[in-house]
């Protein structure tokens, strides 16, 4: 949170001693707010004021980057408790744990599965982010698995080991990949910190209490390690929600620098549904990373979809360009359907038109990203606007007929739209899922397209 | 320096609504469902009381649903043609503590059953089962205005939860619900202002605000879930800040929305990259429910027995942390 000149003024001695080179403390404060002067120009400023100014200058939740290249994962930099206050910024990373005790063929199979976990929804490509290798065997085995995994994936890596030598070798093997080191604790920090510093990699700081975490991150900060992810360990779901909420709250509302980092949760459940629902909980409640074991398609599809929903910008619904989209091998007798330019509306209609295998035109009307019913209620999907959009898009030059299919939910506008456009209006199904059978039946009626 | 926790203390709390009347309350239900009453954001038990666990109502219809996907049919199609058996199955096999019966058969396009027939059906259902009931109309305003009052009368004294009242159609429902001692579902189209307005209009008719439950209208995951999620968070923050007219418990029709979603419906044959459809449909319903619970949902109306089982487990796991 940036401080105003007046906020800063309150932190200064207010003696107008001029030693900073400015005529008054207020003038100095104004320059500080503009970042045109440095606070150490004031010889009398308190440590407390200095700390407040410094923490005001950096984001309340630090940005942490894991991995490199196009699969680089950025987390943190969050500014709100509730998405309606602005938006959640950097989507929670989703990763899978591979235990080094697994046999090689099984690991390779798991990797292949993980790489298949990419989907396209409403025009966005969704994919999982991280692969975590957990040490459960000796150093050699761990490093062999790290080598195998890193050689076979572009995903970001998490190295889960507390063994100094294993970590050292694994970091050497993954140089340039910027893996996340899991994890530093009060007990092992002195033994691991030099290694971590040498490779300049992000680390997980872990403690079961927030006090413990706070002490640990302050220590790491002093050592120059700033890319930190917080972990409060395995706990019952509710305690984890509490920890995650407190971390976010303290960082945002109390400017607690020592907790101003993204948080991570490792899920340890064997039931795939329960595992998935717990992961969903942390996506909703302030998680920066969730790591799980299950790699079922339905798990990834549901978690990625939820993440896409929650991290969408509430002020800017996903929109597509308002124009005519031909679907399939269209001719001038193909039917024409109209919907809004809200991505979800359009892509839902698109996928059903594709499923029908009936080539068709979809006209997307500019409703500023509102869905059919919302747009209709807000007068963005009126007969006048639809007919204007038909003209502007040149629909009449693409089809020889003069028939337009409208969503069933706005059946009420059909009369007026006929008058406004001069086209014959057919009321389509209310739900997009009805489109395939609707279009197939339509196609069986040649009089529709030829009239 | 120790980090102090930052605890929110709220002046307001969610209204408490009771569904069902047992003998002591003048009805014949074996149990009652208490919902609402929270004085904290979801599951932050350190910050305020959370007196009742969220409850799941099994959705049943008075008529066989024509377009439910195979995944639901597998478990339920055997009882589609006999709503009493369907109710029985939910209670005995799936341990339902609350049922939500949708009077779809009254719809002019789906059977056009008379108000009288539906009232008789409700009487039979109340005799057959002893759990409390949520009863919703067919969605055709004119027809619901005949059917719901008749059913209110048939269920007099049983303190059912009837719905849905909407901004353009609430008077008949509210009057009937009020007269026969029931509670009402006030439905708003993902719009916090309309939600509040409707609560005010209904309470102005003399129905105590404790007898209103809000249906914020939800979308399934991938289909507008986030809009409902944020509307619910905003409404709940207003309730906790002391706005009584925003403080109704939420009912969310999770099953109805989820099973429209393509991800819950299409088979792996049609969509190989989405994998097996069985778990996919179940997780879609269960995760939509979980997300809404985290936004403050009090009553979830659901369809798939396995999804219900998983969400029930999730609720129990959360509520285990509710120790004062």
Coordinates of C-alpha atoms in Angstrom, one line a residue, chain B residues 33-239:
Chain B
X33 CA -33.4 -28.8 10.5
X34 CA -32.0 -25.6 12.0
X35 CA -30.0 -23.5 9.6
X36 CA -28.2 -20.1 9.7
X37 CA -27.2 -18.3 12.9
X38 CA -23.5 -17.9 11.9
X39 CA -21.7 -14.9 13.4
X40 CA -18.5 -15.4 11.4
X41 CA -17.4 -15.9 7.8
X42 CA -17.5 -19.6 6.7
X43 CA -15.7 -21.9 9.0
X44 CA -13.6 -19.2 10.9
X45 CA -14.8 -20.7 14.1
X46 CA -12.4 -18.5 16.2
X47 CA -14.3 -15.4 15.3
X48 CA -18.0 -16.1 16.0
X49 CA -20.5 -18.9 16.6
X50 CA -21.3 -21.3 13.8
X51 CA -24.2 -23.0 15.5
X52 CA -25.5 -25.3 12.7
X53 CA -23.8 -27.3 10.2
X54 CA -24.7 -26.7 6.5
X55 CA -27.3 -29.2 5.4
X56 CA -27.9 -31.1 2.2
X57 CA -31.4 -31.6 0.8
X58 CA -31.8 -34.4 -1.7
X59 CA -33.7 -33.1 -4.8
X60 CA -36.6 -35.3 -5.9
X61 CA -39.3 -34.6 -8.5
X62 CA -43.0 -35.4 -8.6
X63 CA -42.6 -36.6 -12.1
X64 CA -40.0 -38.6 -14.0
X65 CA -37.2 -36.2 -15.2
X66 CA -36.8 -36.6 -18.9
X67 CA -33.3 -35.1 -19.5
X68 CA -31.2 -36.0 -16.5
X69 CA -27.9 -37.5 -17.6
X70 CA -27.1 -41.2 -17.4
X71 CA -24.8 -40.7 -14.4
X72 CA -27.9 -39.7 -12.4
X73 CA -30.1 -42.2 -14.0
X74 CA -27.8 -45.0 -13.0
X75 CA -28.6 -44.4 -9.3
X76 CA -32.1 -43.0 -9.5
X77 CA -34.0 -44.0 -12.6
X78 CA -35.5 -47.0 -10.9
X79 CA -37.6 -44.7 -8.7
X80 CA -38.3 -41.8 -11.1
X81 CA -41.8 -42.9 -11.7
X82 CA -42.7 -43.2 -8.0
X83 CA -41.8 -40.1 -6.1
X84 CA -42.7 -41.7 -2.8
X85 CA -40.2 -44.5 -3.4
X86 CA -37.7 -42.0 -4.6
X87 CA -38.1 -40.1 -1.3
X88 CA -37.8 -43.3 0.6
X89 CA -34.6 -44.3 -1.2
X90 CA -33.0 -40.9 -0.4
X91 CA -33.9 -41.3 3.3
X92 CA -33.2 -45.0 3.8
X93 CA -30.4 -45.7 1.4
X94 CA -28.7 -42.3 1.2
X95 CA -29.6 -41.0 4.8
X96 CA -31.2 -37.8 3.7
X97 CA -32.2 -35.5 6.6
X98 CA -34.0 -33.0 4.3
X99 CA -35.8 -33.5 1.0
X100 CA -36.4 -30.9 -1.7
X101 CA -39.3 -31.8 -3.8
X102 CA -39.8 -30.0 -7.1
X103 CA -43.4 -29.9 -8.4
X104 CA -42.3 -30.1 -12.0
X105 CA -45.3 -32.1 -12.9
X106 CA -47.5 -29.0 -12.4
X107 CA -45.8 -27.2 -15.3
X108 CA -48.1 -26.7 -18.3
X109 CA -45.5 -28.3 -20.6
X110 CA -44.6 -31.3 -18.3
X111 CA -47.9 -32.8 -17.1
X112 CA -49.9 -29.8 -16.1
X113 CA -51.0 -31.4 -12.8
X114 CA -53.7 -29.6 -10.9
X115 CA -53.2 -27.7 -7.7
X116 CA -55.5 -30.3 -6.0
X117 CA -53.4 -33.2 -7.3
X118 CA -50.2 -31.7 -6.1
X119 CA -51.7 -30.9 -2.7
X120 CA -52.7 -34.5 -2.3
X121 CA -49.3 -35.6 -3.4
X122 CA -47.7 -33.4 -0.7
X123 CA -50.1 -34.9 1.9
X124 CA -49.1 -38.4 0.9
X125 CA -45.4 -37.5 0.9
X126 CA -45.7 -36.0 4.4
X127 CA -47.3 -39.3 5.6
X128 CA -44.7 -41.4 3.9
X129 CA -41.6 -39.6 5.1
X130 CA -40.8 -37.9 8.4
X131 CA -38.0 -35.6 7.4
X132 CA -38.7 -31.9 6.9
X133 CA -39.5 -30.8 3.3
X134 CA -38.4 -28.0 1.0
X135 CA -41.0 -27.7 -1.7
X136 CA -40.5 -25.7 -4.9
X137 CA -42.9 -24.9 -7.7
X138 CA -42.5 -25.6 -11.4
X139 CA -41.3 -22.2 -12.4
X140 CA -44.4 -21.1 -14.2
X141 CA -45.6 -18.2 -12.2
X142 CA -49.3 -18.4 -12.9
X143 CA -49.3 -22.1 -12.2
X144 CA -47.2 -21.8 -9.1
X145 CA -49.6 -19.3 -7.7
X146 CA -52.3 -21.9 -7.7
X147 CA -50.2 -24.9 -6.8
X148 CA -48.1 -23.5 -3.9
X149 CA -51.0 -22.1 -1.8
X150 CA -52.8 -25.5 -2.1
X151 CA -49.7 -27.3 -1.0
X152 CA -49.1 -24.8 1.8
X153 CA -52.5 -25.7 3.1
X154 CA -52.0 -29.4 2.7
X155 CA -48.7 -29.1 4.7
X156 CA -50.1 -26.7 7.3
X157 CA -48.2 -26.8 10.6
X158 CA -45.3 -28.8 9.2
X159 CA -43.1 -25.7 8.7
X160 CA -41.9 -26.5 5.2
X161 CA -39.7 -24.2 3.2
X162 CA -41.6 -23.1 0.0
X163 CA -40.2 -21.5 -3.1
X164 CA -39.4 -19.7 -5.1
X165 CA -40.7 -16.2 -4.6
X166 CA -39.3 -13.7 -7.1
X167 CA -39.4 -10.0 -7.5
X168 CA -42.3 -10.1 -9.9
X169 CA -44.2 -12.9 -8.1
X170 CA -44.0 -13.1 -4.4
X171 CA -47.3 -11.9 -3.0
X172 CA -49.4 -15.0 -3.4
X173 CA -46.6 -17.2 -2.2
X174 CA -45.7 -15.1 0.8
X175 CA -49.4 -14.8 1.9
X176 CA -49.9 -18.6 1.7
X177 CA -46.6 -19.4 3.4
X178 CA -47.4 -16.9 6.1
X179 CA -50.9 -18.1 6.7
X180 CA -49.9 -21.8 7.1
X181 CA -46.8 -21.3 9.2
X182 CA -44.2 -22.1 6.6
X183 CA -41.0 -20.4 5.5
X184 CA -40.2 -19.0 2.0
X185 CA -37.3 -19.0 -0.5
X186 CA -36.7 -15.6 -1.9
X187 CA -34.9 -15.9 -5.3
X188 CA -32.9 -13.1 -6.9
X189 CA -31.0 -13.2 -10.2
X190 CA -27.4 -13.0 -8.9
X191 CA -28.2 -9.5 -7.8
X192 CA -27.5 -8.3 -4.2
X193 CA -29.8 -5.3 -4.5
X194 CA -32.8 -7.3 -5.7
X195 CA -32.1 -9.9 -3.0
X196 CA -32.4 -7.2 -0.3
X197 CA -35.4 -5.6 -1.9
X198 CA -37.2 -8.8 -2.1
X199 CA -36.5 -9.6 1.5
X200 CA -37.9 -6.2 2.5
X201 CA -41.0 -6.7 0.3
X202 CA -41.7 -10.1 1.8
X203 CA -41.2 -9.0 5.4
X204 CA -43.4 -6.0 4.7
X205 CA -46.2 -8.5 4.1
X206 CA -45.8 -9.7 7.7
X207 CA -43.6 -12.7 7.2
X208 CA -40.9 -12.6 9.9
X209 CA -37.5 -12.3 8.4
X210 CA -36.4 -15.5 10.2
X211 CA -38.7 -17.3 7.9
X212 CA -37.0 -16.2 4.7
X213 CA -34.2 -18.1 3.0
X214 CA -32.3 -16.6 0.1
X215 CA -31.7 -18.3 -3.2
X216 CA -28.9 -16.1 -4.7
X217 CA -29.1 -18.1 -8.0
X218 CA -26.0 -19.9 -8.7
X219 CA -24.0 -21.2 -11.7
X220 CA -22.1 -24.4 -11.7
X221 CA -18.4 -24.5 -11.8
X222 CA -17.3 -23.2 -15.2
X223 CA -20.7 -21.7 -15.8
X224 CA -20.7 -18.5 -13.7
X225 CA -20.0 -20.0 -10.3
X226 CA -17.8 -17.0 -9.5
X227 CA -20.6 -14.5 -9.9
X228 CA -22.7 -16.3 -7.2
X229 CA -19.6 -16.8 -5.1
X230 CA -18.9 -13.1 -4.9
X231 CA -22.6 -12.1 -4.5
X232 CA -22.8 -14.5 -1.6
X233 CA -19.6 -13.2 0.0
X234 CA -20.9 -9.6 -0.3
X235 CA -24.3 -10.5 1.1
X236 CA -22.7 -12.4 4.0
X237 CA -20.3 -9.5 4.8
X238 CA -23.4 -7.2 4.8
X239 CA -25.2 -9.6 7.1

